[in-house]
Amino acid sequence: MPRGRVEGRDAGPPLSDRAFVGLTVAACLLFAGYAGSFLYFFVDDEAIPLVYARNLLRGRGLIYTALEGRSEGYSDFLHVLWSTVVLAFTQTVHLSRLAPLVIGKGVSFAAGIGILVCTAGWLRRAGANAQGLTAALAFLALSGPLAVWSCSSLETAVFALMVIGFAGALWSDAQRPAVLLGIAMVFERLDGVLFVAALLTAVLVAVPGRRREVWNIAWPVVVVSVAFHVWRLYFFGFLLSEPLAAKVLYRLRGTAHAIVKPDAVPYLLGWLRLYGVTAAPAFVTAVAVAWRIPAARMGAVALLLLGVYVSAVGDWMFGWRFTVALLPLAALIVGLAVSRAPRRLGWGAAALVTVWSAAGARTCLNAYITEESRPIFWTHPRLGARAWLAPYYDLIGAGRRLMRAGDRVAYNQAGLLPYLLDLENIDDLGICSRFVAHLPTTDVYYTGVGRYSPLTDQPVLRTAHTYLLYQDVQFLISRTDLLWKANGNRIPAALLDGLFSLAAVDARGVNAIYRRTNKAADGYRRDSTLFWENIAHTSRLTRAAIDGKALAPEAIGPELPFLRERSGTRTFNRDLEIALRFGHRDADVYALYIRHIELKQPGTLTLALFDGTGRETLRRTIPVGAANFSVLERFDTPARAVAALLRVDAAEGDSLTIEDVRIEGQSASLREYLRRELRFP
């Protein structure tokens, strides 16, 4: 598109070269000063590409750990290749293992400045004047998410630079740069193709007559994208990467009665809160004012499409990571809207946007201090690695005293510790574990960080934890706050039925390390039938009834909280009969476990199982003692079942309290998955 001037009443003279350069340089300096406050920012995921890079340099290929082989525990293929180059260089010149993270931080910081420059250039081509450019660059330079993620070695800022570069090239009909940037986006992030598609769609909506030019850019990107994803499917065996399978797929499937730990605040709403409740209507007004300008229409349509996607996917990390690539588009709209105003009103609007953005910047900085518990770099410039790598710094020290290179560990912070200590790690959240990510089991907590299976001292194991024993893991590592919540407000001396014992807690008491005990566990490597799941978990139930009265689907979770394991306790003032159906195919049932069942006087508990034909396959009656009591009844041979009846007979007037009921078994889908993914003698 040729350079033009935004139409507006008394909008002032066009932007001169001197004013453009001066405003852009000033914005870059403002950004550098603000973003520098976050130089101690760090997330563990920054080191995950370096784990892959190390394995590539060792000739192992694209693997996270030698224990699992090929796995796509990343979403940024191009960033993994870049990390490999950086790691090879730092190893050659004998730099610290932290050097690639420092270099990556520098590249991201430069990308953040590049985003401002590219956005300024696009605004000028679209006809923005001085007041519009001032407003847009002030908004962008003081944007918290851009500042935060420009201080991270992850691909976020670089990808955002690719997005704004692609959008600008697409708008200017610079076909070759647009094609190259579109292909780079496809390789840089797994969802890059969605950003390309959104921007192509936005151009067609903004300027319908550009179909041929858009097609010339689109088809090479589409061909490369299809080829790339076909290769991924062939190489890894799954179309969805491990992070997508572990933390996004459940949102698309909508598993009934699943235990989901949602964000406290919806993703985009949390971001908008940086600017106050009036930010949304103010931005809608800016869109309306700028709508006549084709570039603004393109930005608005792209923002709508990508905003829906970002809101659905979300991200657990501080700083609203997925909004970074959207910010330049928002700045474009703000700048063009202000450019349409009369000159004096435009400068007033630019001043208001600047003040508003400064308030948002302050809010983000305060949130960073309180939520991340990190200092501002400018006020504490000499704290070094202890401040930068918190809360992992003390854990690294404790780990070095206990572990050696090559040790097998399980830790759901899958980046820094395995990278620095050269450990073979299994991420039990599934983000970097092929086996855990694609498990067909649903008796877990679905979260924005993956499939969470709490580590407890109970005598029955979850499938993900059984897998750790299959892989002969020697150390478990967990945050102490998670252990506290999962184990009745205490840090247990042992985990997983006594198979691991507490070995150390780091200096700040944030992380605990458990070491494998001498208790035998060889059977888990020989016998696939020891991999159990709770087949009566509420997420698997298709029908439930209490005392013959069927429960509505939405009432199953609230009425039967004890079937969600430690999620709830219920008290009944009478005998109790619960009928359950947990699928359409028979499962193998191996045990009944009840963590806590309490009667004032002795009573009995009866379990009856039924197969798909309605035939009773097992009946077991268990005496229940008075007061606090637990049940673990293992069956000598598995019973085939698709339904169960639980009955408690108590003395007249007695009350029943029940917590954490599990019917442990193996579904047909789990059995088939184990046969496909694991090898047994």
XYZ file of C-alpha atoms in Angstrom:
681
model
C 0.000 0.000 0.000
C 1.337 3.479 -0.818
C 2.019 5.932 1.948
C -0.995 8.127 2.635
C -2.302 10.687 5.028
C -5.097 9.929 7.477
C -8.078 12.143 6.800
C -9.099 14.278 9.729
C -10.330 17.769 10.506
C -7.314 20.058 11.093
C -5.148 17.030 11.828
C -1.967 19.001 11.258
C 0.903 18.592 8.778
C 2.137 15.173 7.645
C 4.820 13.467 9.697
C 8.301 14.682 8.798
C 11.362 12.451 8.715
C 12.865 14.330 11.633
C 9.745 13.988 13.786
C 9.413 10.305 12.881
C 13.002 9.491 13.840
C 12.851 11.594 17.008
C 9.625 10.064 18.272
C 10.751 6.528 17.442
C 14.116 6.937 19.183
C 12.441 8.497 22.228
C 9.988 5.589 22.392
C 12.813 3.043 22.162
C 14.679 4.754 25.005
C 11.511 4.867 27.111
C 10.931 1.183 26.416
C 14.517 0.251 27.280
C 14.255 2.042 30.605
C 10.940 0.450 31.521
C 11.705 -3.041 30.223
C 15.049 -3.032 32.009
C 13.115 -3.159 35.273
C 12.236 -6.798 34.437
C 15.751 -8.077 33.700
C 15.487 -10.520 36.619
C 12.404 -12.094 35.017
C 12.752 -15.831 34.393
C 10.461 -18.772 33.697
C 11.597 -22.373 33.798
C 10.360 -23.044 30.266
C 13.219 -20.922 28.938
C 15.591 -23.846 29.496
C 13.443 -26.538 27.848
C 14.734 -25.742 24.317
C 18.260 -26.025 25.721
C 17.563 -29.572 26.933
C 16.583 -30.439 23.368
C 19.587 -28.539 22.023
C 21.950 -30.521 24.248
C 20.488 -33.805 23.007
C 20.756 -32.651 19.377
C 24.419 -31.805 19.875
C 24.970 -35.256 21.384
C 23.509 -36.904 18.291
C 20.397 -38.173 20.089
C 18.002 -36.291 17.841
C 14.859 -34.379 18.803
C 14.319 -35.881 22.232
C 13.774 -34.414 25.670
C 15.049 -37.452 27.554
C 16.690 -40.688 26.511
C 14.051 -42.492 28.591
C 11.265 -41.705 26.116
C 12.770 -41.161 22.678
C 11.176 -38.766 20.224
C 8.906 -36.255 21.898
C 7.683 -32.790 20.950
C 7.797 -31.139 24.345
C 8.168 -27.694 22.826
C 5.999 -25.403 20.701
C 8.822 -23.471 19.044
C 10.754 -25.654 16.586
C 12.802 -22.812 15.103
C 13.700 -21.621 18.593
C 15.016 -25.105 19.435
C 17.283 -24.980 16.366
C 18.442 -21.479 17.307
C 19.145 -22.651 20.866
C 21.246 -25.477 19.446
C 23.401 -22.991 17.540
C 23.793 -20.778 20.618
C 24.618 -23.729 22.884
C 27.176 -25.053 20.392
C 28.855 -21.632 20.334
C 28.937 -21.209 24.125
C 30.317 -24.712 24.592
C 33.018 -24.089 21.984
C 34.252 -20.948 23.720
C 33.793 -22.534 27.181
C 31.190 -20.127 28.533
C 28.915 -20.834 31.480
C 25.861 -23.015 30.973
C 23.817 -19.920 31.783
C 25.328 -18.032 28.836
C 22.689 -19.203 26.284
C 19.950 -17.845 28.557
C 21.730 -14.497 28.799
C 22.217 -14.358 25.022
C 18.571 -15.251 24.505
C 17.529 -12.465 26.860
C 19.587 -10.007 24.803
C 18.025 -11.180 21.535
C 14.527 -10.802 22.977
C 15.337 -7.302 24.234
C 16.505 -6.326 20.760
C 13.333 -7.858 19.308
C 11.255 -5.713 21.664
C 12.932 -2.586 20.300
C 12.464 -3.936 16.768
C 8.727 -4.244 17.421
C 8.540 -0.533 18.229
C 10.503 0.391 15.092
C 8.393 -1.830 12.802
C 5.150 -0.552 14.299
C 6.304 3.048 13.844
C 7.166 2.337 10.222
C 3.765 0.790 9.510
C 1.990 3.711 11.175
C 3.898 6.142 8.992
C 3.037 4.216 5.829
C -0.604 4.192 6.934
C -0.557 7.987 7.211
C -0.349 8.593 10.960
C 0.644 12.064 12.124
C 2.917 13.082 15.017
C 0.236 12.917 17.684
C -0.956 9.521 16.473
C 2.581 8.145 16.410
C 3.189 9.523 19.910
C 0.082 7.840 21.305
C 0.790 4.489 19.631
C 4.452 4.312 20.632
C 3.741 5.440 24.201
C 1.149 2.668 24.514
C 3.594 0.104 23.116
C 6.726 1.276 24.962
C 4.901 1.192 28.314
C 3.124 -2.102 27.684
C 3.833 -4.506 30.553
C 3.608 -7.769 28.592
C 6.011 -6.548 25.894
C 8.467 -5.282 28.514
C 8.322 -8.491 30.567
C 8.729 -10.906 27.660
C 11.473 -8.851 26.061
C 13.481 -9.909 29.136
C 12.907 -13.622 28.567
C 14.963 -15.928 26.368
C 11.810 -17.663 25.111
C 10.619 -16.996 21.560
C 7.774 -14.669 22.559
C 9.276 -11.293 21.586
C 10.948 -12.667 18.461
C 7.678 -14.230 17.314
C 5.831 -10.959 17.959
C 8.425 -9.191 15.806
C 7.772 -11.718 13.042
C 4.030 -11.095 13.346
C 4.257 -7.318 13.012
C 6.844 -7.700 10.241
C 4.591 -10.096 8.341
C 1.567 -7.844 8.833
C 3.468 -4.801 7.594
C 4.905 -6.628 4.583
C 1.481 -8.054 3.785
C -0.076 -4.597 3.947
C 2.649 -3.061 1.779
C 2.398 -5.939 -0.733
C 6.073 -6.797 -0.197
C 5.453 -10.370 -1.296
C 8.879 -11.963 -0.871
C 9.472 -10.644 2.690
C 5.877 -11.577 3.580
C 6.351 -15.153 2.353
C 9.641 -15.553 4.215
C 8.216 -14.116 7.434
C 5.069 -16.248 7.132
C 7.174 -19.390 6.773
C 9.341 -18.311 9.714
C 6.191 -17.897 11.839
C 5.080 -21.432 10.948
C 8.412 -22.822 12.119
C 8.842 -20.513 15.109
C 5.602 -21.413 16.876
C 3.257 -24.332 16.453
C 0.301 -21.943 16.292
C 2.107 -19.668 13.837
C -0.118 -20.860 11.006
C -3.149 -19.490 12.896
C -1.530 -16.045 13.107
C -0.736 -16.164 9.395
C -4.318 -17.171 8.577
C -5.773 -14.441 10.811
C -3.670 -11.719 9.174
C -4.437 -12.950 5.648
C -8.135 -12.964 6.464
C -7.870 -9.485 7.958
C -6.351 -8.066 4.755
C -9.102 -9.595 2.626
C -11.753 -8.080 4.890
C -10.061 -4.675 4.940
C -9.344 -4.530 1.196
C -11.418 -7.168 -0.691
C -9.778 -6.275 -4.007
C -6.411 -7.715 -2.951
C -7.309 -11.369 -3.389
C -4.623 -12.070 -5.997
C -1.809 -10.474 -3.980
C -2.912 -12.315 -0.844
C -3.068 -15.612 -2.720
C 0.493 -15.139 -4.029
C 1.673 -14.774 -0.440
C -0.585 -17.434 1.048
C 0.041 -20.463 -1.132
C 3.805 -20.883 -0.491
C 3.205 -20.512 3.264
C 0.371 -23.059 3.124
C 2.513 -25.567 1.203
C 5.387 -25.275 3.683
C 2.997 -25.461 6.638
C 1.320 -28.635 5.365
C 4.703 -30.242 4.677
C 5.978 -29.292 8.135
C 2.979 -30.732 9.967
C 2.983 -33.910 7.866
C 6.632 -34.365 8.864
C 5.735 -33.769 12.515
C 3.027 -36.413 12.386
C 5.385 -38.902 10.743
C 8.321 -38.154 13.049
C 6.574 -37.916 16.422
C 3.485 -40.055 15.780
C 1.051 -37.441 17.126
C -0.400 -34.376 15.433
C -0.704 -32.571 18.767
C 2.527 -31.711 20.555
C 2.914 -32.711 24.185
C 2.122 -29.200 25.526
C -1.069 -29.013 23.440
C -2.158 -32.517 24.443
C -1.474 -31.902 28.145
C -2.851 -28.406 28.704
C -5.119 -27.447 25.795
C -6.865 -30.567 24.474
C -9.121 -30.962 27.517
C -10.627 -27.531 26.807
C -11.581 -28.613 23.311
C -12.913 -32.004 24.370
C -14.966 -30.650 27.254
C -14.606 -33.826 29.333
C -17.722 -34.157 31.481
C -17.280 -33.847 35.263
C -13.516 -33.429 34.899
C -11.613 -31.645 37.647
C -10.465 -28.428 36.032
C -8.402 -25.795 37.800
C -9.272 -22.665 35.805
C -7.441 -19.370 35.996
C -8.716 -17.088 38.733
C -9.294 -14.377 36.103
C -10.004 -14.974 32.387
C -6.881 -14.369 30.342
C -7.749 -11.235 28.381
C -9.707 -9.771 31.282
C -6.582 -9.994 33.427
C -4.644 -8.119 30.789
C -7.317 -5.438 30.450
C -7.223 -4.889 34.209
C -3.785 -3.366 33.749
C -5.496 -0.377 32.166
C -8.703 -0.247 34.228
C -12.305 -1.157 33.480
C -12.742 1.688 30.992
C -9.980 0.373 28.723
C -12.297 -1.913 26.752
C -14.924 0.726 25.811
C -12.138 3.237 25.113
C -10.497 0.815 22.709
C -13.814 0.002 21.015
C -14.251 3.740 20.498
C -10.770 3.908 18.940
C -11.719 1.092 16.542
C -14.892 2.935 15.544
C -13.017 6.191 14.939
C -10.260 4.528 12.897
C -12.505 2.072 11.007
C -12.517 4.142 7.809
C -8.774 3.579 7.483
C -8.024 0.223 5.759
C -4.939 -0.476 7.907
C -7.011 0.010 11.063
C -9.701 -2.321 9.723
C -7.049 -4.937 9.082
C -5.689 -4.538 12.604
C -9.148 -4.722 14.169
C -10.169 -7.896 12.319
C -6.847 -9.581 13.130
C -7.197 -8.577 16.785
C -10.699 -10.023 16.952
C -9.672 -13.367 15.450
C -6.466 -13.701 17.449
C -8.110 -12.411 20.627
C -10.651 -15.242 20.492
C -7.832 -17.751 20.060
C -5.635 -16.291 22.805
C -8.556 -16.121 25.218
C -9.367 -19.802 24.591
C -5.785 -21.045 24.963
C -4.479 -18.773 27.715
C -1.165 -19.193 29.471
C -0.149 -19.732 33.092
C 3.000 -17.616 33.089
C 3.194 -14.097 34.444
C 2.929 -11.283 31.912
C 0.146 -12.366 29.524
C 2.599 -13.919 27.117
C 0.173 -14.558 24.259
C -0.943 -10.920 24.107
C 2.541 -9.699 23.119
C 2.026 -10.393 19.401
C -1.343 -8.581 19.560
C -0.010 -5.381 21.113
C 1.448 -3.827 17.915
C -1.933 -4.297 16.200
C -3.646 -2.541 19.100
C -1.048 0.250 18.937
C -1.732 0.643 15.216
C -5.424 1.215 15.872
C -4.755 3.640 18.716
C -2.320 5.635 16.597
C -4.612 5.867 13.570
C -7.615 6.792 15.712
C -5.706 9.654 17.361
C -4.427 10.754 13.941
C -8.006 11.373 12.790
C -8.666 13.871 15.554
C -8.184 17.651 15.120
C -4.653 18.667 16.007
C -5.264 20.045 19.512
C -7.662 17.264 20.420
C -5.183 14.755 18.985
C -2.376 15.988 21.205
C -4.715 15.864 24.188
C -5.642 12.300 23.288
C -1.948 11.414 22.887
C -1.222 12.828 26.348
C -4.145 10.898 27.819
C -2.970 7.635 26.189
C 0.544 8.250 27.545
C -0.673 8.860 31.095
C -3.036 5.885 30.886
C -0.228 3.656 29.585
C 2.092 4.842 32.358
C -0.540 3.878 34.943
C -0.810 0.428 33.318
C 2.972 0.117 33.350
C 3.027 0.867 37.075
C 0.275 -1.688 37.738
C 2.222 -4.367 35.860
C 5.391 -3.509 37.759
C 3.614 -3.821 41.106
C 2.096 -7.148 40.066
C 5.557 -8.361 39.071
C 6.934 -7.518 42.511
C 4.076 -9.147 44.436
C 3.281 -12.165 42.239
C 6.767 -13.066 41.062
C 8.505 -11.950 44.295
C 11.332 -10.491 42.246
C 13.144 -7.182 42.727
C 13.318 -4.373 40.163
C 16.634 -4.579 38.352
C 17.364 -0.848 38.505
C 17.023 -0.753 42.293
C 19.012 -3.975 42.906
C 21.401 -4.382 39.950
C 23.944 -6.594 41.744
C 21.802 -9.456 43.054
C 22.814 -11.679 40.143
C 21.761 -15.283 39.588
C 20.154 -15.709 43.006
C 17.484 -13.126 42.142
C 17.287 -14.061 38.454
C 16.898 -17.828 38.903
C 14.676 -17.778 42.005
C 12.985 -20.004 43.135
C 15.223 -22.588 41.445
C 18.578 -21.263 42.689
C 18.465 -23.006 46.073
C 17.012 -26.191 44.547
C 19.951 -26.368 42.142
C 22.334 -26.250 45.097
C 20.421 -28.978 46.955
C 20.197 -31.069 43.796
C 23.938 -30.928 43.168
C 24.590 -32.460 46.577
C 22.289 -35.426 45.922
C 22.263 -36.060 42.177
C 24.765 -36.881 39.473
C 24.635 -36.315 35.726
C 22.397 -38.893 34.080
C 20.288 -39.588 37.176
C 16.617 -40.310 36.528
C 14.314 -37.785 38.152
C 10.698 -36.653 37.967
C 10.094 -32.924 38.171
C 7.332 -30.932 36.554
C 9.547 -27.855 36.162
C 11.137 -29.415 33.143
C 13.721 -26.845 32.077
C 16.417 -25.371 34.276
C 17.251 -28.204 36.703
C 17.492 -30.955 34.034
C 19.522 -28.604 31.817
C 22.026 -27.387 34.404
C 22.480 -30.734 36.194
C 22.247 -32.871 33.031
C 19.457 -35.069 34.397
C 17.152 -37.509 32.623
C 13.845 -35.984 33.688
C 10.231 -37.084 33.311
C 7.755 -34.227 33.453
C 4.732 -35.681 35.255
C 2.587 -32.766 34.040
C 3.043 -34.116 30.527
C 4.438 -30.953 28.947
C 7.687 -32.720 28.041
C 6.629 -36.345 28.535
C 5.263 -38.177 25.530
C 3.712 -40.907 27.662
C 2.021 -38.670 30.235
C 0.762 -36.079 27.744
C -1.227 -38.547 25.666
C -2.531 -40.750 28.486
C -6.229 -41.615 27.958
C -6.907 -41.426 31.711
C -9.066 -38.605 33.105
C -8.646 -39.029 36.886
C -6.326 -36.016 37.057
C -6.520 -32.284 37.631
C -6.620 -30.469 34.301
C -4.752 -27.183 34.557
C -3.224 -24.522 32.368
C 0.188 -26.054 33.142
C -0.678 -29.658 32.267
C -2.158 -32.855 33.717
C -1.558 -32.550 37.449
C -1.417 -35.760 39.500
C -0.808 -34.860 43.177
C 2.041 -36.652 44.917
C 0.733 -38.285 48.091
C 1.657 -40.985 50.603
C -1.428 -43.068 49.820
C -1.102 -46.785 49.008
C -2.666 -46.586 45.517
C -0.781 -44.972 42.652
C -1.972 -42.914 39.745
C -1.045 -44.006 36.230
C 1.488 -41.205 35.750
C 3.258 -42.206 38.973
C 3.266 -45.894 38.087
C 5.082 -44.860 34.926
C 7.847 -43.292 37.015
C 8.468 -46.678 38.613
C 8.433 -48.323 35.188
C 11.245 -45.920 34.223
C 13.115 -46.596 37.491
C 13.108 -42.940 38.560
C 15.396 -42.340 41.542
C 14.326 -38.852 42.674
C 11.012 -37.015 42.931
C 11.030 -33.228 43.190
C 8.015 -31.145 44.125
C 7.096 -27.723 45.412
C 6.352 -27.904 49.107
C 3.114 -25.912 48.821
C 1.702 -28.550 46.469
C 2.782 -31.346 48.811
C 1.182 -29.490 51.708
C -2.189 -29.198 49.959
C -2.183 -32.778 48.686
C -1.264 -34.383 52.017
C -3.513 -32.856 54.644
C -1.435 -29.744 55.388
C 1.834 -31.548 56.011
C 5.000 -32.521 54.175
C 5.000 -36.339 54.256
C 8.107 -38.278 55.160
C 7.419 -40.688 52.286
C 5.550 -40.658 48.979
C 3.897 -43.218 46.691
C 3.248 -45.990 49.202
C 6.679 -45.652 50.819
C 8.612 -46.014 47.569
C 10.256 -42.598 48.023
C 11.467 -40.950 51.223
C 12.200 -37.304 51.958
C 15.887 -36.572 51.317
C 16.132 -32.772 51.398
C 14.265 -29.488 51.411
C 15.981 -26.516 49.763
C 17.257 -23.558 51.777
C 14.089 -21.500 51.383
C 11.757 -24.415 51.994
C 10.180 -24.018 48.544
C 11.088 -27.417 47.062
C 11.440 -30.933 48.456
C 13.509 -33.812 47.069
C 12.526 -37.450 47.664
C 14.866 -40.362 47.054
C 13.899 -43.897 45.996
C 13.778 -46.353 48.917
C 14.700 -50.034 48.927
C 11.069 -51.102 48.690
C 10.668 -53.446 45.711
C 8.985 -52.059 42.604
C 10.294 -54.347 39.855
C 6.778 -55.514 39.070
C 5.892 -52.176 37.488
C 8.520 -52.804 34.791
C 7.295 -56.329 34.111
C 3.514 -56.256 34.467
C 1.277 -53.828 32.564
C -1.731 -54.767 34.721
C -0.219 -52.788 37.620
C -0.985 -49.526 35.804
C -4.260 -48.486 37.432
C -6.676 -45.604 37.181
C -9.775 -44.681 39.140
C -12.429 -45.967 36.753
C -15.213 -44.647 39.015
C -13.851 -41.099 38.860
C -16.605 -38.578 38.152
C -14.997 -37.738 34.796
C -15.731 -41.305 33.611
C -19.295 -41.636 34.892
C -22.105 -41.879 32.361
C -24.800 -42.479 34.985
C -25.106 -42.310 38.769
C -27.895 -42.821 41.298
C -28.220 -42.475 45.076
C -30.693 -44.845 46.723
C -32.319 -45.546 43.355
C -32.752 -41.886 42.417
C -30.845 -40.990 39.261
C -28.681 -37.883 39.401
C -28.803 -35.248 36.708
C -25.437 -34.988 34.877
C -24.691 -31.598 36.400
C -25.375 -32.956 39.916
C -22.934 -35.874 39.781
C -19.898 -33.865 40.881
C -21.593 -31.932 43.715
C -23.510 -34.980 45.025
C -20.594 -37.419 44.836
C -17.523 -35.328 45.673
C -15.727 -38.318 47.213
C -15.464 -39.880 43.745
C -13.212 -36.984 42.771
C -10.628 -38.408 45.165
C -9.516 -35.764 47.689
C -11.918 -33.170 46.348
C -14.642 -33.607 48.938
C -16.216 -35.307 51.915
C -19.896 -36.099 52.355
C -21.942 -37.085 55.404
C -25.161 -39.140 55.233
C -27.608 -39.730 58.119
C -28.747 -43.132 56.921
C -27.757 -46.241 54.983
C -26.367 -45.475 51.565
C -26.568 -47.149 48.147
C -24.743 -45.672 45.155
C -25.131 -47.089 41.644
C -22.511 -46.111 39.070
C -21.915 -46.731 35.397
C -18.453 -45.753 34.205
C -18.300 -46.336 30.468
C -19.477 -48.439 27.574
C -16.715 -51.056 27.513
C -15.803 -53.459 30.300
C -12.760 -52.520 32.363
C -10.581 -54.758 34.528
C -11.114 -53.923 38.222
C -8.302 -54.763 40.638
C -9.056 -53.033 43.946
C -11.332 -50.875 46.054
C -9.759 -48.035 48.018
C -11.462 -45.669 50.472
C -9.209 -43.237 52.230
C -11.657 -42.411 55.001
C -14.984 -43.913 56.022
C -16.445 -43.173 59.420
C -19.373 -44.656 61.349
C -20.256 -44.162 65.007
C -20.963 -47.901 65.291
C -19.605 -50.851 63.263
C -21.299 -51.516 59.929
C -20.619 -53.140 56.547
C -19.577 -51.972 53.120
C -20.600 -53.985 50.044
C -19.184 -53.630 46.552
C -20.865 -55.345 43.609
C -19.521 -55.151 40.043
C -21.410 -55.807 36.796
C -20.222 -56.315 33.226
C -21.768 -54.940 30.048
C -24.382 -57.718 29.939
C -25.603 -56.904 33.451
C -24.028 -60.019 34.961
C -22.596 -59.646 38.452
C -18.867 -60.365 38.271
C -17.833 -59.650 41.860
C -19.419 -59.088 45.263
C -17.368 -58.244 48.301
C -18.639 -57.348 51.802
C -16.189 -55.591 54.115
C -16.678 -54.896 57.846
C -16.293 -51.218 58.661
C -15.146 -50.372 62.160
C -16.383 -47.471 64.209
C -14.741 -44.049 63.962
C -11.843 -43.363 61.582
C -11.370 -46.211 59.123
C -9.808 -46.802 55.693
C -10.294 -49.599 53.166
C -7.902 -51.185 50.689
C -9.320 -54.389 49.247
C -7.233 -55.978 46.478
C -8.773 -58.692 44.287
C -6.829 -61.868 43.515
C -8.132 -61.864 39.957
C -9.504 -58.843 38.092
C -13.251 -58.524 37.640
C -14.677 -57.313 34.344
C -17.046 -54.432 34.953
C -18.774 -51.446 33.440
C -20.950 -50.662 36.465
C -20.757 -50.840 40.239
C -23.014 -50.767 43.278
C -21.668 -49.461 46.590
C -23.780 -50.034 49.698
C -23.091 -49.063 53.291
C -25.274 -50.639 55.992
C -25.159 -48.772 59.281
C -26.977 -49.035 62.567
C -30.243 -47.123 62.839
C -29.653 -43.434 63.545
C -25.957 -43.684 62.699
C -24.240 -41.180 60.377
C -21.766 -41.973 57.620
C -18.819 -39.814 56.551
C -16.972 -40.874 53.428
C -13.981 -39.429 51.582
C -11.933 -40.418 48.537
C -13.516 -43.556 47.079
C -11.657 -45.201 44.196
C -12.449 -48.271 42.172
C -9.009 -49.038 40.837
C -8.700 -50.762 37.495
C -7.635 -50.541 33.903
C -9.931 -49.378 31.126
C -9.744 -50.834 27.646
C -8.343 -47.567 26.289
C -5.566 -47.532 28.896
C -4.758 -51.187 28.245
C -4.439 -50.519 24.513
C -2.343 -47.396 25.120
C 0.101 -49.322 27.330
C 0.508 -52.020 24.705
C 1.252 -49.393 22.070
C 3.607 -47.142 24.059
C 5.502 -49.388 26.509
C 7.451 -52.620 26.322
C 7.077 -55.402 28.883
C 8.874 -58.762 29.086
